[in-house]
XYZ file of N, CA and C in Angstrom:
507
model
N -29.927 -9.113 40.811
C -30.074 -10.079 39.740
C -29.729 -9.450 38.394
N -30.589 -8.015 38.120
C -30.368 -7.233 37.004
C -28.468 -7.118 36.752
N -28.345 -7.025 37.874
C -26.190 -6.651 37.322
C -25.764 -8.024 37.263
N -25.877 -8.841 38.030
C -25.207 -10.585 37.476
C -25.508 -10.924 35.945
N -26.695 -10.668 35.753
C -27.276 -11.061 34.074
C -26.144 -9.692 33.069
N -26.376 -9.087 34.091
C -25.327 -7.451 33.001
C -23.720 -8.163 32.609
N -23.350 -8.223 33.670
C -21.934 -8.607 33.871
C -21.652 -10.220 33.371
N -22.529 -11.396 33.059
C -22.457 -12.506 32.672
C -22.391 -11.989 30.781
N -23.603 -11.115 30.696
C -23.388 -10.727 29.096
C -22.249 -10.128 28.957
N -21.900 -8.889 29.578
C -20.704 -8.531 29.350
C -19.201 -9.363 29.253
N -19.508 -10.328 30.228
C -17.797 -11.507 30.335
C -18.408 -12.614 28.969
N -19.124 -12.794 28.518
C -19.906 -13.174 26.884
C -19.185 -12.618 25.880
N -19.445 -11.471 25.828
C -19.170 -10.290 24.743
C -17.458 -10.803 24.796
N -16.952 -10.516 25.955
C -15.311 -10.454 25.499
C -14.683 -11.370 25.715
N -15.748 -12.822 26.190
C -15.041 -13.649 25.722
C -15.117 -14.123 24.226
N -16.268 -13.876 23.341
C -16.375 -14.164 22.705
C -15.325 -13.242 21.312
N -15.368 -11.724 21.542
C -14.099 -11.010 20.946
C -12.870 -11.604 21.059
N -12.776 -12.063 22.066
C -10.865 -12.762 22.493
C -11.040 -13.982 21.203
N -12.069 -14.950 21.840
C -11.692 -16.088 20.902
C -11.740 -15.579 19.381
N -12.413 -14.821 18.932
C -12.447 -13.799 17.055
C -11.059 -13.519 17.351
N -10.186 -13.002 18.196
C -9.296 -12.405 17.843
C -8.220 -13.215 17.706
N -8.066 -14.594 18.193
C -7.265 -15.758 18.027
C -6.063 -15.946 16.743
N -5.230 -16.334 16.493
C -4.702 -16.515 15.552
C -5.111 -18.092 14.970
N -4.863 -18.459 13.618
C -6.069 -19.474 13.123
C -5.035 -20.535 13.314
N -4.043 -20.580 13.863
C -2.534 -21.582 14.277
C -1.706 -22.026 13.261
N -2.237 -21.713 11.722
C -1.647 -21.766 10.675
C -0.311 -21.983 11.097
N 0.351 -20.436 11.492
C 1.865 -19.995 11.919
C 2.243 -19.238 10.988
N 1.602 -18.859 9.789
C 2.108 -18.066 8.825
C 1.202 -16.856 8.521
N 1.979 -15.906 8.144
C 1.347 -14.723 8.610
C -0.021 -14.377 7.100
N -0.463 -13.855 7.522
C -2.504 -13.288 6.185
C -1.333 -13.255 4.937
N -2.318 -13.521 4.171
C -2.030 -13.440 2.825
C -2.350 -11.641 2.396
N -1.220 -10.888 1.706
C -1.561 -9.761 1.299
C -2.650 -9.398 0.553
N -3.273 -8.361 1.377
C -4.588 -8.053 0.009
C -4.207 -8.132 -1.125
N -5.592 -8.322 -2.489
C -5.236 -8.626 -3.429
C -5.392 -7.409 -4.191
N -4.569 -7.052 -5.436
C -4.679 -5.764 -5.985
C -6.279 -4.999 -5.974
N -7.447 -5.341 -6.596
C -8.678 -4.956 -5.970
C -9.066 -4.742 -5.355
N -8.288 -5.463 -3.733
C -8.963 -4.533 -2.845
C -8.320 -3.677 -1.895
N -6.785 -3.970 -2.247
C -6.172 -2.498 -1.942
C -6.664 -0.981 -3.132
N -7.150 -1.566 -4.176
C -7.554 -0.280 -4.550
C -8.560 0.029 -4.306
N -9.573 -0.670 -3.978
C -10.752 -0.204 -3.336
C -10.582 0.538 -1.988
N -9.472 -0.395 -0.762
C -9.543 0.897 0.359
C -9.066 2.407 -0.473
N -8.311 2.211 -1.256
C -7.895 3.533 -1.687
C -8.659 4.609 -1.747
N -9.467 4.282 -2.949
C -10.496 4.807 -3.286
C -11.346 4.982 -2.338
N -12.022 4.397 -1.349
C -12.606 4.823 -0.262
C -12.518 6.020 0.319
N -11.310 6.102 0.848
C -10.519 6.825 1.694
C -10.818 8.104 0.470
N -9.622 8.128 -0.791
C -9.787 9.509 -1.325
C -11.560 9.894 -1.944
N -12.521 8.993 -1.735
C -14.090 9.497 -1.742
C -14.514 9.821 -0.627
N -14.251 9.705 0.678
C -14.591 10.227 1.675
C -13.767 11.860 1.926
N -12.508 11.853 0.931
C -11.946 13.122 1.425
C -12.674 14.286 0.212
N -13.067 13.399 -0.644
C -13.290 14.250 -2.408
C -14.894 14.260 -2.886
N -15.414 13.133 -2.276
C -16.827 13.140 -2.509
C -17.049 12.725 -4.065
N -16.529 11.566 -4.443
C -16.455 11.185 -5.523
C -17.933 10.784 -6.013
N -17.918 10.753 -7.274
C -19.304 9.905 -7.919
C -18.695 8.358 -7.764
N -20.074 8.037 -8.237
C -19.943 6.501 -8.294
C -19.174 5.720 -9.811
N -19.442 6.914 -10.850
C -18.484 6.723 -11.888
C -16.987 7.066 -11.967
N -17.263 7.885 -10.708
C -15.541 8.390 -11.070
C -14.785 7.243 -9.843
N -15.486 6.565 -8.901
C -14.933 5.583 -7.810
C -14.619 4.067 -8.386
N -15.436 3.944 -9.651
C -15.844 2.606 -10.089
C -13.989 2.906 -11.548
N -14.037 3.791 -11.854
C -12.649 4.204 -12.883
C -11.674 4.700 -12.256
N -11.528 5.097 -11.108
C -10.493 4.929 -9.675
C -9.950 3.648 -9.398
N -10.764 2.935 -9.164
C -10.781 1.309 -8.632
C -9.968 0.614 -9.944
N -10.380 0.623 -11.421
C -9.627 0.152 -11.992
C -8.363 0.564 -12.437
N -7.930 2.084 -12.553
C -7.056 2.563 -12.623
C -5.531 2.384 -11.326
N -6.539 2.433 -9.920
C -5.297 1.480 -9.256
C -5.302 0.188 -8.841
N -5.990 -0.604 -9.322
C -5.714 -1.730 -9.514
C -4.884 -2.271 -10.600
N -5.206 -1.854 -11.727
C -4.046 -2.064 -12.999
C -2.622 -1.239 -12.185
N -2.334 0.026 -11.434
C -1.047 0.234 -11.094
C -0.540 -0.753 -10.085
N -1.638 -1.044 -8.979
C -1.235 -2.551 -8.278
C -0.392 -3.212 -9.100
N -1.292 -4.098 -10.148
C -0.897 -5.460 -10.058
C 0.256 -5.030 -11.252
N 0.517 -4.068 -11.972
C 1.741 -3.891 -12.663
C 3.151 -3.658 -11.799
N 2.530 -3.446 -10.573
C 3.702 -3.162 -9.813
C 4.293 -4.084 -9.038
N 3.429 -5.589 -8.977
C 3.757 -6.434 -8.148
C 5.205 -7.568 -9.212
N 5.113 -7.258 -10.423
C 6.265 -8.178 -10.811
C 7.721 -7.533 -10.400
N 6.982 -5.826 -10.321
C 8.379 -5.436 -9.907
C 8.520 -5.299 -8.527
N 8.130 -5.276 -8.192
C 8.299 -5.500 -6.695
C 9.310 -6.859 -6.172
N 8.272 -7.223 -6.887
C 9.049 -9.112 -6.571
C 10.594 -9.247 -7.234
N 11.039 -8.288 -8.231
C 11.941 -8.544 -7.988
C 13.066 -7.536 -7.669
N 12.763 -6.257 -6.861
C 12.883 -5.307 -5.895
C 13.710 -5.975 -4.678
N 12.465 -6.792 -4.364
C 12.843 -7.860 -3.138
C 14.144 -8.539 -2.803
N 13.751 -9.009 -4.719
C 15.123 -10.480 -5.261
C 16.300 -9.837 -4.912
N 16.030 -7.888 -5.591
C 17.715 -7.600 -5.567
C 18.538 -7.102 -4.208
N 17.294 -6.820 -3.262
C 17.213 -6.347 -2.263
C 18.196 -7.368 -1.063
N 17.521 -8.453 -1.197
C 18.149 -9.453 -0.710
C 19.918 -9.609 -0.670
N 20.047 -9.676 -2.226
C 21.113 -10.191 -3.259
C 21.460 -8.813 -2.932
N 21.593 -8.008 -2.408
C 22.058 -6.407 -1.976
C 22.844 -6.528 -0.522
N 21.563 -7.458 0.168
C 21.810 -7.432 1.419
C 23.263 -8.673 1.592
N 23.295 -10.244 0.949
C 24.139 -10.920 0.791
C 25.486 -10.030 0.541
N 25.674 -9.556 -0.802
C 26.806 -8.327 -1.299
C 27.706 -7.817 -0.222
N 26.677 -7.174 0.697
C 27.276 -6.057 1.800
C 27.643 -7.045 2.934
N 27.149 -8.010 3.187
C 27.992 -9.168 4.378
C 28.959 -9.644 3.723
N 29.086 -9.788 2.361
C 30.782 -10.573 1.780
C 31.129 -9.295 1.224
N 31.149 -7.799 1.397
C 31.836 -7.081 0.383
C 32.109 -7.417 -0.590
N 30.640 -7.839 -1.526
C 31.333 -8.758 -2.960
C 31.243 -7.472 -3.654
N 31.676 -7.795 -4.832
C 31.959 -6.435 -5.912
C 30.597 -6.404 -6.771
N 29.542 -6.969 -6.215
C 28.474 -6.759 -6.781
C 27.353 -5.733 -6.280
N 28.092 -5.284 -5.473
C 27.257 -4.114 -4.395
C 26.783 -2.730 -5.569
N 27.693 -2.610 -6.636
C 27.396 -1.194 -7.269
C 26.259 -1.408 -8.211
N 26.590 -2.886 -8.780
C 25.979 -2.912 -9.778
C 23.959 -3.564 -9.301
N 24.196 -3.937 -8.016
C 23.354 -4.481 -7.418
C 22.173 -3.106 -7.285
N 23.094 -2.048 -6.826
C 22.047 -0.823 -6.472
C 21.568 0.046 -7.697
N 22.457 -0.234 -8.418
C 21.942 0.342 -10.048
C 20.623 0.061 -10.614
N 19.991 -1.522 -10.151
C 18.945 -2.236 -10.874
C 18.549 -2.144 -10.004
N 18.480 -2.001 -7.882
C 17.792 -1.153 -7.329
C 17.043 0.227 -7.333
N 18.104 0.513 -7.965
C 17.468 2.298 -8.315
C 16.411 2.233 -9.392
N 16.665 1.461 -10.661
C 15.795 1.682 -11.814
C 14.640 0.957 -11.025
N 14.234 -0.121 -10.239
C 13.372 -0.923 -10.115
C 12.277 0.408 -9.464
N 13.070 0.611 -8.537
C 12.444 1.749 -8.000
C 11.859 2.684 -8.911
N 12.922 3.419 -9.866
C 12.193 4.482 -10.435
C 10.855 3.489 -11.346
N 10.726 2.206 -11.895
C 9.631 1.808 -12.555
C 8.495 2.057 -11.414
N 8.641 1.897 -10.676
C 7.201 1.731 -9.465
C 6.846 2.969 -9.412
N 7.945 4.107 -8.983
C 7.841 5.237 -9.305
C 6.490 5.582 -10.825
N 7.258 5.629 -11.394
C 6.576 5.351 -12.549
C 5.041 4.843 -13.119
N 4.933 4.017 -12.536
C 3.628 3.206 -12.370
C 3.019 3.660 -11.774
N 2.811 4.163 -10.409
C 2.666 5.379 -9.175
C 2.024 6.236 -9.728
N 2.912 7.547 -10.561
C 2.907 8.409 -10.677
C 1.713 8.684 -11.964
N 2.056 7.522 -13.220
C 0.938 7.353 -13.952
C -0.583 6.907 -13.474
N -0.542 6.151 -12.837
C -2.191 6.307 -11.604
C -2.309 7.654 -11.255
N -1.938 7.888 -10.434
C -2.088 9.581 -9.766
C -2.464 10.440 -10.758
N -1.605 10.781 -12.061
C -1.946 11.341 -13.174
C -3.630 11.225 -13.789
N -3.620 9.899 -14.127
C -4.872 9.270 -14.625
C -6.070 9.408 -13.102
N -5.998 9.322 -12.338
C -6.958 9.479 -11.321
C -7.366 10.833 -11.168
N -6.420 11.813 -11.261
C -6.299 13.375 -11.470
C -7.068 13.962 -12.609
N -7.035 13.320 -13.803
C -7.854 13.923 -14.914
C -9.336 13.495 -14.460
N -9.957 12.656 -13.618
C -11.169 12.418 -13.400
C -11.721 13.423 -12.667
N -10.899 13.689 -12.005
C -10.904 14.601 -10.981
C -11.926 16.213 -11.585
N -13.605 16.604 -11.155
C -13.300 17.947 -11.115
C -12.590 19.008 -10.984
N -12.416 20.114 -10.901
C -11.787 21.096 -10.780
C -12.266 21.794 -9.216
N -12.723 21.647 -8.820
C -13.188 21.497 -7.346
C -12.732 20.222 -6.499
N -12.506 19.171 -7.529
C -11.976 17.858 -6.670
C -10.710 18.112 -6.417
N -9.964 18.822 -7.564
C -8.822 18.758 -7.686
C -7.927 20.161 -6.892
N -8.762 21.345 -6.373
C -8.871 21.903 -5.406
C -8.352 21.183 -4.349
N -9.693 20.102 -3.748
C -9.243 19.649 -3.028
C -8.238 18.690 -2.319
N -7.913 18.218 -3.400
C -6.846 17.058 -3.785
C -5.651 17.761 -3.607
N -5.433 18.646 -4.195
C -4.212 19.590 -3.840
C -3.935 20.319 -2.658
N -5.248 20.720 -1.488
C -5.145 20.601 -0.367
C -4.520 19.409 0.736
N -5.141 18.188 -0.010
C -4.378 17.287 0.927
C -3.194 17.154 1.046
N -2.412 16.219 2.484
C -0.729 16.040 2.543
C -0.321 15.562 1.090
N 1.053 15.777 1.068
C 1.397 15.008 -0.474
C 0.589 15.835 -1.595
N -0.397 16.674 -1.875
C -1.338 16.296 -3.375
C -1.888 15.419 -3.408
N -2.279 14.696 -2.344
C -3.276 13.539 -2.127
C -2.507 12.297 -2.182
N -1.328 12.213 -2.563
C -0.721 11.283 -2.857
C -0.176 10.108 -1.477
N -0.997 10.281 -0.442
C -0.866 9.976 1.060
C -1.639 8.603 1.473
N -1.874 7.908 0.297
C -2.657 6.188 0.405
C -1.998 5.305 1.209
N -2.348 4.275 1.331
C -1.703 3.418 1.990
C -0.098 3.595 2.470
N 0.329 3.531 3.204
C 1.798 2.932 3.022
C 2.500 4.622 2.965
N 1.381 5.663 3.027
C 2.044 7.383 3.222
C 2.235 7.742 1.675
N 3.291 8.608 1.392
C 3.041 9.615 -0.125
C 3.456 8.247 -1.351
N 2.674 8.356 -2.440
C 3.002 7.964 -3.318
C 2.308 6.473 -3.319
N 1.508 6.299 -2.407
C 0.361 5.088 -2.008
C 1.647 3.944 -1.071
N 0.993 2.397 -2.000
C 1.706 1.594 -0.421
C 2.718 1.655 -0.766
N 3.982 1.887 0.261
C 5.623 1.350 0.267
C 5.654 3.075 0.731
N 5.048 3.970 0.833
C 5.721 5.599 1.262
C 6.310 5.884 0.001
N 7.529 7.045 0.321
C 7.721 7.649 -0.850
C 8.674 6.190 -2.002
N 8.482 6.995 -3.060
C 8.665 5.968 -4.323
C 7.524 6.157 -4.804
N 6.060 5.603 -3.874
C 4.960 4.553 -4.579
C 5.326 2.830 -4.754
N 6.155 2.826 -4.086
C 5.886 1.006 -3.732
C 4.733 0.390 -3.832
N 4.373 -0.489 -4.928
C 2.804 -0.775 -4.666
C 2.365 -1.782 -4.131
N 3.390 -2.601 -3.279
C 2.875 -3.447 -2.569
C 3.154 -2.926 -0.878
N 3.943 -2.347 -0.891
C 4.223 -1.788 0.828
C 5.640 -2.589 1.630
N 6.289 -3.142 0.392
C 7.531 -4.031 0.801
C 8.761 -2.978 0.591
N 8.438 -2.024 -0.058
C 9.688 -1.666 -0.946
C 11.309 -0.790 0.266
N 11.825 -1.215 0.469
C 12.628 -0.616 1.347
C 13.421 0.326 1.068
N 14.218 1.419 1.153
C 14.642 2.388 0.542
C 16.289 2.404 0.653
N 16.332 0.890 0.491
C 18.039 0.824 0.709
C 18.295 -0.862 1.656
N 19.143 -1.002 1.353
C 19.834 -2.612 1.855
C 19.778 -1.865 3.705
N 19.522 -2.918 4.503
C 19.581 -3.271 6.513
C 20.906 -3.040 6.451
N 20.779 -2.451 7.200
C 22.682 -1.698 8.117
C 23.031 -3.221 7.976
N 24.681 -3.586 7.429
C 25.460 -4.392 7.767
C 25.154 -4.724 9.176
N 25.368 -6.461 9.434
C 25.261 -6.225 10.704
C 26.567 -7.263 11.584
C-alpha cells in the first residue's frame, strides 16, 4: 500500500512539473528581461564571487542598469543595420561598406557603455575585491552573454549583438 501511495505522489509531482513547464500557447517567444533585472542577476552572480556589501550591490544594480538601458537604443539599431547588412550582401548593393562602418561604430558605442560600467563598478570595488575580480575569467568581465556582459565580447547589452552579417546564403 505504502509504495502505490509513493508512486501515485510521485506520477503527481511530474505531472504536475510537465503541466508548469507548458508553453502558455501565446506562440511568441518571453519578453526579454527588463534592464533591472538583468542587472540584478549580474550583480548576484559577481556578489557571490566578491562578497559584496549591500551598499556596494544596491550601486552595482544601478550602475548596470543605467549601462543596460543606454545600450538598448543602440542595440536596436545594431539590429536595424544588421539586417540592412544582411539585405546588401544578397543584392551586392554598394551599400555593404558603408553599412559596416555604422556597424563598427555602433559596436564600439556598446563597447563603450560596457566598458564605462565595468570601470564604475571597479572603483567600488575594495582592494581585496578587486584582487579578486582580477582573478576571475575576463577581469570579471564574464556576465551574462560571456566577456564584456550580455552579447560576449563587445559588451552587447542586450545579448543580440552579432559580430558580423549570416554567411550569404
Amino acid at each position: 500500500m505504502t509504495g502505490k501511495f509513493t508512486m501515485l505522489c510521485a506520477a503527481a509531482a511530474l505531472a504536475g512539473t510537465l503541466s508548469y513547464a507548458q508553453p502558455t500557447g501565446s506562440g511568441s517567444p518571453p519578453a526579454p528581461p527588463d534592464p533591472a533585472t538583468m542587472a540584478t542577476l549580474r550583480v548576484n552572480q559577481l556578489s557571490a564571487q566578491l562578497n559584496l556589501t549591500d551598499a556596494q550591490k544596491a550601486s552595482a544594480i544601478t550602475i548596470f542598469t543605467n549601462a543596460y538601458t543606454a545600450g538598448q537604443t543602440v542595440q536596436t539599431s545594431l539590429q536595424t543595420n544588421q539586417q540592412s547588412l544582411m539585405t546588401a550582401v544578397k543584392a551586392n548593393a554598394s551599400t555593404i561598406d558603408s553599412l559596416s562602418s555604422t556597424i563598427g561604430g555602433l559596436q564600439g558605442q556598446i563597447l563603450a557603455i560596457n566598458s564605462h560600467a565595468q570601470a564604475d563598478f571597479y572603483a567600488l570595488l575594495t582592494p581585496a575585491q578587486q584582487t579578486l575580480f582580477n582573478a576571475m575569467p575576463q577581469g570579471g568581465r564574464g556576465g551574462p552573454g560571456g566577456p564584456g556582459g550580455p552579447g560576449g565580447p563587445g559588451g552587447g547589452m542586450t545579448g543580440n549583438a552579432r559580430r558580423g552579417p549570416p554567411p550569404p546564403q
